[in-house]
Amino acid sequence: QVQLVESGGGLVQAGGSLRLSCAASGRTFSSYAMGWFRQAPGKEREFVAAISWSGGSTYYADSVKGRFTISRDNAKNTVYLQMNSLKPEDTAVYYCAAPHYELGYEAGSWGQGTQVTVSS
């Protein structure tokens, strides 16, 4: 089992930047991929970005491609989400997640979430 704690959320104006962090403990961090998801009020949770165990491969939702960057530091057991050129539609609770080795993210470990609010 993996324990995840997000931080770095807050209130920012449109066009601004935030960096989210997710600290992991439990399983060997460098052995699994990590992902970021978000859920806006009244909407379903959606995929934002993911990164392979080594950091060599990254994946992004079309809505954030070119603005967000996912990275990881395996020595610090931490994954990051750098968010630039933020838009009001990026407002959501952001969650980091570690996938179950067979069943994927839905059956994996999730953090408690951090609120990101982008004002227009």
mmCIF file with all atom_site columns, C-alpha atoms in Angstrom:
data_model
loop_
_atom_site.group_PDB
_atom_site.id
_atom_site.type_symbol
_atom_site.label_atom_id
_atom_site.label_alt_id
_atom_site.label_comp_id
_atom_site.label_asym_id
_atom_site.label_entity_id
_atom_site.label_seq_id
_atom_site.pdbx_PDB_ins_code
_atom_site.Cartn_x
_atom_site.Cartn_y
_atom_site.Cartn_z
_atom_site.occupancy
_atom_site.B_iso_or_equiv
_atom_site.pdbx_formal_charge
_atom_site.auth_seq_id
_atom_site.auth_comp_id
_atom_site.auth_asym_id
_atom_site.auth_atom_id
_atom_site.pdbx_PDB_model_num
ATOM 1   C CA . GLN A 1 1   ? 0.000   0.000  0.000   1.00 0.00 ? 1   GLN A CA 1
ATOM 2   C CA . VAL A 1 2   ? 1.140   3.529  -0.786  1.00 0.00 ? 2   VAL A CA 1
ATOM 3   C CA . GLN A 1 3   ? 0.398   6.662  1.223   1.00 0.00 ? 3   GLN A CA 1
ATOM 4   C CA . LEU A 1 4   ? 0.212   9.899  -0.745  1.00 0.00 ? 4   LEU A CA 1
ATOM 5   C CA . VAL A 1 5   ? 0.076   13.496 0.470   1.00 0.00 ? 5   VAL A CA 1
ATOM 6   C CA . GLU A 1 6   ? -0.451  16.401 -1.931  1.00 0.00 ? 6   GLU A CA 1
ATOM 7   C CA . SER A 1 7   ? 0.514   20.014 -1.314  1.00 0.00 ? 7   SER A CA 1
ATOM 8   C CA . GLY A 1 8   ? 0.947   23.251 -3.221  1.00 0.00 ? 8   GLY A CA 1
ATOM 9   C CA . GLY A 1 9   ? -2.598  24.130 -4.140  1.00 0.00 ? 9   GLY A CA 1
ATOM 10  C CA . GLY A 1 10  ? -4.027  27.603 -3.725  1.00 0.00 ? 10  GLY A CA 1
ATOM 11  C CA . LEU A 1 11  ? -5.635  30.614 -5.355  1.00 0.00 ? 11  LEU A CA 1
ATOM 12  C CA . VAL A 1 12  ? -4.004  32.110 -8.423  1.00 0.00 ? 12  VAL A CA 1
ATOM 13  C CA . GLN A 1 13  ? -5.021  34.526 -11.141 1.00 0.00 ? 13  GLN A CA 1
ATOM 14  C CA . ALA A 1 14  ? -5.525  33.388 -14.699 1.00 0.00 ? 14  ALA A CA 1
ATOM 15  C CA . GLY A 1 15  ? -2.198  33.186 -16.482 1.00 0.00 ? 15  GLY A CA 1
ATOM 16  C CA . GLY A 1 16  ? -0.363  32.390 -13.269 1.00 0.00 ? 16  GLY A CA 1
ATOM 17  C CA . SER A 1 17  ? 1.518   29.290 -12.166 1.00 0.00 ? 17  SER A CA 1
ATOM 18  C CA . LEU A 1 18  ? 1.451   26.755 -9.365  1.00 0.00 ? 18  LEU A CA 1
ATOM 19  C CA . ARG A 1 19  ? 3.519   23.692 -8.580  1.00 0.00 ? 19  ARG A CA 1
ATOM 20  C CA . LEU A 1 20  ? 1.857   20.763 -6.877  1.00 0.00 ? 20  LEU A CA 1
ATOM 21  C CA . SER A 1 21  ? 3.840   18.167 -4.971  1.00 0.00 ? 21  SER A CA 1
ATOM 22  C CA . CYS A 1 22  ? 2.893   14.666 -3.926  1.00 0.00 ? 22  CYS A CA 1
ATOM 23  C CA . ALA A 1 23  ? 4.984   12.880 -1.319  1.00 0.00 ? 23  ALA A CA 1
ATOM 24  C CA . ALA A 1 24  ? 4.769   9.094  -1.305  1.00 0.00 ? 24  ALA A CA 1
ATOM 25  C CA . SER A 1 25  ? 5.585   6.485  1.328   1.00 0.00 ? 25  SER A CA 1
ATOM 26  C CA . GLY A 1 26  ? 5.110   2.750  1.553   1.00 0.00 ? 26  GLY A CA 1
ATOM 27  C CA . ARG A 1 27  ? 6.013   0.778  -1.567  1.00 0.00 ? 27  ARG A CA 1
ATOM 28  C CA . THR A 1 28  ? 9.329   1.452  -3.294  1.00 0.00 ? 28  THR A CA 1
ATOM 29  C CA . PHE A 1 29  ? 8.539   4.717  -5.076  1.00 0.00 ? 29  PHE A CA 1
ATOM 30  C CA . SER A 1 30  ? 10.759  4.095  -8.071  1.00 0.00 ? 30  SER A CA 1
ATOM 31  C CA . SER A 1 31  ? 8.922   0.873  -8.918  1.00 0.00 ? 31  SER A CA 1
ATOM 32  C CA . TYR A 1 32  ? 5.641   2.359  -10.124 1.00 0.00 ? 32  TYR A CA 1
ATOM 33  C CA . ALA A 1 33  ? 4.146   5.020  -12.344 1.00 0.00 ? 33  ALA A CA 1
ATOM 34  C CA . MET A 1 34  ? 2.333   8.015  -10.900 1.00 0.00 ? 34  MET A CA 1
ATOM 35  C CA . GLY A 1 35  ? -0.551  10.126 -12.099 1.00 0.00 ? 35  GLY A CA 1
ATOM 36  C CA . TRP A 1 36  ? -2.368  13.367 -11.449 1.00 0.00 ? 36  TRP A CA 1
ATOM 37  C CA . PHE A 1 37  ? -6.137  13.664 -11.744 1.00 0.00 ? 37  PHE A CA 1
ATOM 38  C CA . ARG A 1 38  ? -8.599  16.444 -11.012 1.00 0.00 ? 38  ARG A CA 1
ATOM 39  C CA . GLN A 1 39  ? -12.241 16.884 -10.201 1.00 0.00 ? 39  GLN A CA 1
ATOM 40  C CA . ALA A 1 40  ? -14.131 20.111 -10.700 1.00 0.00 ? 40  ALA A CA 1
ATOM 41  C CA . PRO A 1 41  ? -17.420 20.828 -8.908  1.00 0.00 ? 41  PRO A CA 1
ATOM 42  C CA . GLY A 1 42  ? -20.277 18.924 -10.504 1.00 0.00 ? 42  GLY A CA 1
ATOM 43  C CA . LYS A 1 43  ? -17.965 17.046 -12.868 1.00 0.00 ? 43  LYS A CA 1
ATOM 44  C CA . GLU A 1 44  ? -16.412 13.609 -12.955 1.00 0.00 ? 44  GLU A CA 1
ATOM 45  C CA . ARG A 1 45  ? -12.786 13.081 -12.031 1.00 0.00 ? 45  ARG A CA 1
ATOM 46  C CA . GLU A 1 46  ? -10.529 13.311 -15.070 1.00 0.00 ? 46  GLU A CA 1
ATOM 47  C CA . PHE A 1 47  ? -7.000  12.351 -15.992 1.00 0.00 ? 47  PHE A CA 1
ATOM 48  C CA . VAL A 1 48  ? -4.455  15.173 -16.109 1.00 0.00 ? 48  VAL A CA 1
ATOM 49  C CA . ALA A 1 49  ? -0.983  13.660 -16.471 1.00 0.00 ? 49  ALA A CA 1
ATOM 50  C CA . ALA A 1 50  ? 1.063   10.554 -15.768 1.00 0.00 ? 50  ALA A CA 1
ATOM 51  C CA . ILE A 1 51  ? 4.719   9.611  -15.590 1.00 0.00 ? 51  ILE A CA 1
ATOM 52  C CA . SER A 1 52  ? 6.488   6.266  -15.846 1.00 0.00 ? 52  SER A CA 1
ATOM 53  C CA . TRP A 1 53  ? 8.489   4.789  -12.970 1.00 0.00 ? 53  TRP A CA 1
ATOM 54  C CA . SER A 1 54  ? 11.757  6.107  -14.396 1.00 0.00 ? 54  SER A CA 1
ATOM 55  C CA . GLY A 1 55  ? 10.394  9.467  -15.502 1.00 0.00 ? 55  GLY A CA 1
ATOM 56  C CA . GLY A 1 56  ? 11.319  8.647  -19.075 1.00 0.00 ? 56  GLY A CA 1
ATOM 57  C CA . SER A 1 57  ? 7.756   8.697  -20.369 1.00 0.00 ? 57  SER A CA 1
ATOM 58  C CA . THR A 1 58  ? 5.054   11.265 -19.694 1.00 0.00 ? 58  THR A CA 1
ATOM 59  C CA . TYR A 1 59  ? 1.433   11.527 -20.783 1.00 0.00 ? 59  TYR A CA 1
ATOM 60  C CA . TYR A 1 60  ? -0.954  14.472 -20.742 1.00 0.00 ? 60  TYR A CA 1
ATOM 61  C CA . ALA A 1 61  ? -4.592  15.237 -21.281 1.00 0.00 ? 61  ALA A CA 1
ATOM 62  C CA . ASP A 1 62  ? -5.109  17.377 -24.370 1.00 0.00 ? 62  ASP A CA 1
ATOM 63  C CA . SER A 1 63  ? -6.540  20.149 -22.209 1.00 0.00 ? 63  SER A CA 1
ATOM 64  C CA . VAL A 1 64  ? -3.250  20.665 -20.344 1.00 0.00 ? 64  VAL A CA 1
ATOM 65  C CA . LYS A 1 65  ? -0.675  19.694 -22.966 1.00 0.00 ? 65  LYS A CA 1
ATOM 66  C CA . GLY A 1 66  ? 1.907   22.435 -23.397 1.00 0.00 ? 66  GLY A CA 1
ATOM 67  C CA . ARG A 1 67  ? 0.937   24.132 -20.118 1.00 0.00 ? 67  ARG A CA 1
ATOM 68  C CA . PHE A 1 68  ? 1.478   21.462 -17.447 1.00 0.00 ? 68  PHE A CA 1
ATOM 69  C CA . THR A 1 69  ? 4.597   19.391 -16.789 1.00 0.00 ? 69  THR A CA 1
ATOM 70  C CA . ILE A 1 70  ? 4.751   16.262 -14.665 1.00 0.00 ? 70  ILE A CA 1
ATOM 71  C CA . SER A 1 71  ? 8.067   15.193 -13.168 1.00 0.00 ? 71  SER A CA 1
ATOM 72  C CA . ARG A 1 72  ? 9.372   13.028 -10.363 1.00 0.00 ? 72  ARG A CA 1
ATOM 73  C CA . ASP A 1 73  ? 12.320  12.821 -8.019  1.00 0.00 ? 73  ASP A CA 1
ATOM 74  C CA . ASN A 1 74  ? 12.743  9.202  -6.975  1.00 0.00 ? 74  ASN A CA 1
ATOM 75  C CA . ALA A 1 75  ? 15.372  10.141 -4.401  1.00 0.00 ? 75  ALA A CA 1
ATOM 76  C CA . LYS A 1 76  ? 12.760  12.287 -2.643  1.00 0.00 ? 76  LYS A CA 1
ATOM 77  C CA . ASN A 1 77  ? 9.780   9.961  -3.254  1.00 0.00 ? 77  ASN A CA 1
ATOM 78  C CA . THR A 1 78  ? 7.956   12.906 -4.761  1.00 0.00 ? 78  THR A CA 1
ATOM 79  C CA . VAL A 1 79  ? 6.057   13.627 -7.952  1.00 0.00 ? 79  VAL A CA 1
ATOM 80  C CA . TYR A 1 80  ? 5.371   17.167 -9.144  1.00 0.00 ? 80  TYR A CA 1
ATOM 81  C CA . LEU A 1 81  ? 2.913   18.916 -11.400 1.00 0.00 ? 81  LEU A CA 1
ATOM 82  C CA . GLN A 1 82  ? 4.100   22.280 -12.704 1.00 0.00 ? 82  GLN A CA 1
ATOM 83  C CA . MET A 1 83  ? 1.087   24.217 -13.944 1.00 0.00 ? 83  MET A CA 1
ATOM 84  C CA . ASN A 1 84  ? 1.649   27.295 -16.103 1.00 0.00 ? 84  ASN A CA 1
ATOM 85  C CA . SER A 1 85  ? -0.713  29.592 -17.997 1.00 0.00 ? 85  SER A CA 1
ATOM 86  C CA . LEU A 1 86  ? -3.524  28.568 -15.692 1.00 0.00 ? 86  LEU A CA 1
ATOM 87  C CA . LYS A 1 87  ? -7.100  29.089 -16.798 1.00 0.00 ? 87  LYS A CA 1
ATOM 88  C CA . PRO A 1 88  ? -10.318 29.361 -14.756 1.00 0.00 ? 88  PRO A CA 1
ATOM 89  C CA . GLU A 1 89  ? -11.360 25.978 -16.173 1.00 0.00 ? 89  GLU A CA 1
ATOM 90  C CA . ASP A 1 90  ? -8.350  24.423 -14.405 1.00 0.00 ? 90  ASP A CA 1
ATOM 91  C CA . THR A 1 91  ? -10.101 25.070 -11.090 1.00 0.00 ? 91  THR A CA 1
ATOM 92  C CA . ALA A 1 92  ? -10.537 21.715 -9.354  1.00 0.00 ? 92  ALA A CA 1
ATOM 93  C CA . VAL A 1 93  ? -9.347  19.482 -6.577  1.00 0.00 ? 93  VAL A CA 1
ATOM 94  C CA . TYR A 1 94  ? -6.159  17.827 -7.777  1.00 0.00 ? 94  TYR A CA 1
ATOM 95  C CA . TYR A 1 95  ? -5.258  14.294 -6.705  1.00 0.00 ? 95  TYR A CA 1
ATOM 96  C CA . CYS A 1 96  ? -2.114  12.268 -7.151  1.00 0.00 ? 96  CYS A CA 1
ATOM 97  C CA . ALA A 1 97  ? -2.456  8.531  -7.509  1.00 0.00 ? 97  ALA A CA 1
ATOM 98  C CA . ALA A 1 98  ? -0.373  5.383  -7.710  1.00 0.00 ? 98  ALA A CA 1
ATOM 99  C CA . PRO A 1 99  ? -1.867  2.590  -9.801  1.00 0.00 ? 99  PRO A CA 1
ATOM 100 C CA . HIS A 1 100 ? -2.584  -0.930 -8.602  1.00 0.00 ? 100 HIS A CA 1
ATOM 101 C CA . TYR A 1 101 ? -0.056  -3.149 -10.371 1.00 0.00 ? 101 TYR A CA 1
ATOM 102 C CA . GLU A 1 102 ? -2.828  -5.089 -12.154 1.00 0.00 ? 102 GLU A CA 1
ATOM 103 C CA . LEU A 1 103 ? -6.025  -3.074 -11.877 1.00 0.00 ? 103 LEU A CA 1
ATOM 104 C CA . GLY A 1 104 ? -4.801  0.422  -12.652 1.00 0.00 ? 104 GLY A CA 1
ATOM 105 C CA . TYR A 1 105 ? -5.425  3.773  -11.003 1.00 0.00 ? 105 TYR A CA 1
ATOM 106 C CA . GLU A 1 106 ? -9.025  3.286  -9.917  1.00 0.00 ? 106 GLU A CA 1
ATOM 107 C CA . ALA A 1 107 ? -7.977  0.406  -7.672  1.00 0.00 ? 107 ALA A CA 1
ATOM 108 C CA . GLY A 1 108 ? -4.741  2.050  -6.566  1.00 0.00 ? 108 GLY A CA 1
ATOM 109 C CA . SER A 1 109 ? -3.759  4.537  -3.872  1.00 0.00 ? 109 SER A CA 1
ATOM 110 C CA . TRP A 1 110 ? -4.981  8.138  -3.819  1.00 0.00 ? 110 TRP A CA 1
ATOM 111 C CA . GLY A 1 111 ? -4.064  11.246 -1.894  1.00 0.00 ? 111 GLY A CA 1
ATOM 112 C CA . GLN A 1 112 ? -6.539  13.462 -0.103  1.00 0.00 ? 112 GLN A CA 1
ATOM 113 C CA . GLY A 1 113 ? -6.441  16.135 -2.798  1.00 0.00 ? 113 GLY A CA 1
ATOM 114 C CA . THR A 1 114 ? -5.389  19.773 -2.936  1.00 0.00 ? 114 THR A CA 1
ATOM 115 C CA . GLN A 1 115 ? -7.619  22.624 -4.109  1.00 0.00 ? 115 GLN A CA 1
ATOM 116 C CA . VAL A 1 116 ? -6.549  24.764 -7.047  1.00 0.00 ? 116 VAL A CA 1
ATOM 117 C CA . THR A 1 117 ? -8.637  27.848 -7.764  1.00 0.00 ? 117 THR A CA 1
ATOM 118 C CA . VAL A 1 118 ? -7.931  30.049 -10.777 1.00 0.00 ? 118 VAL A CA 1
ATOM 119 C CA . SER A 1 119 ? -9.654  33.430 -10.807 1.00 0.00 ? 119 SER A CA 1
ATOM 120 C CA . SER A 1 120 ? -10.451 35.287 -14.011 1.00 0.00 ? 120 SER A CA 1
#
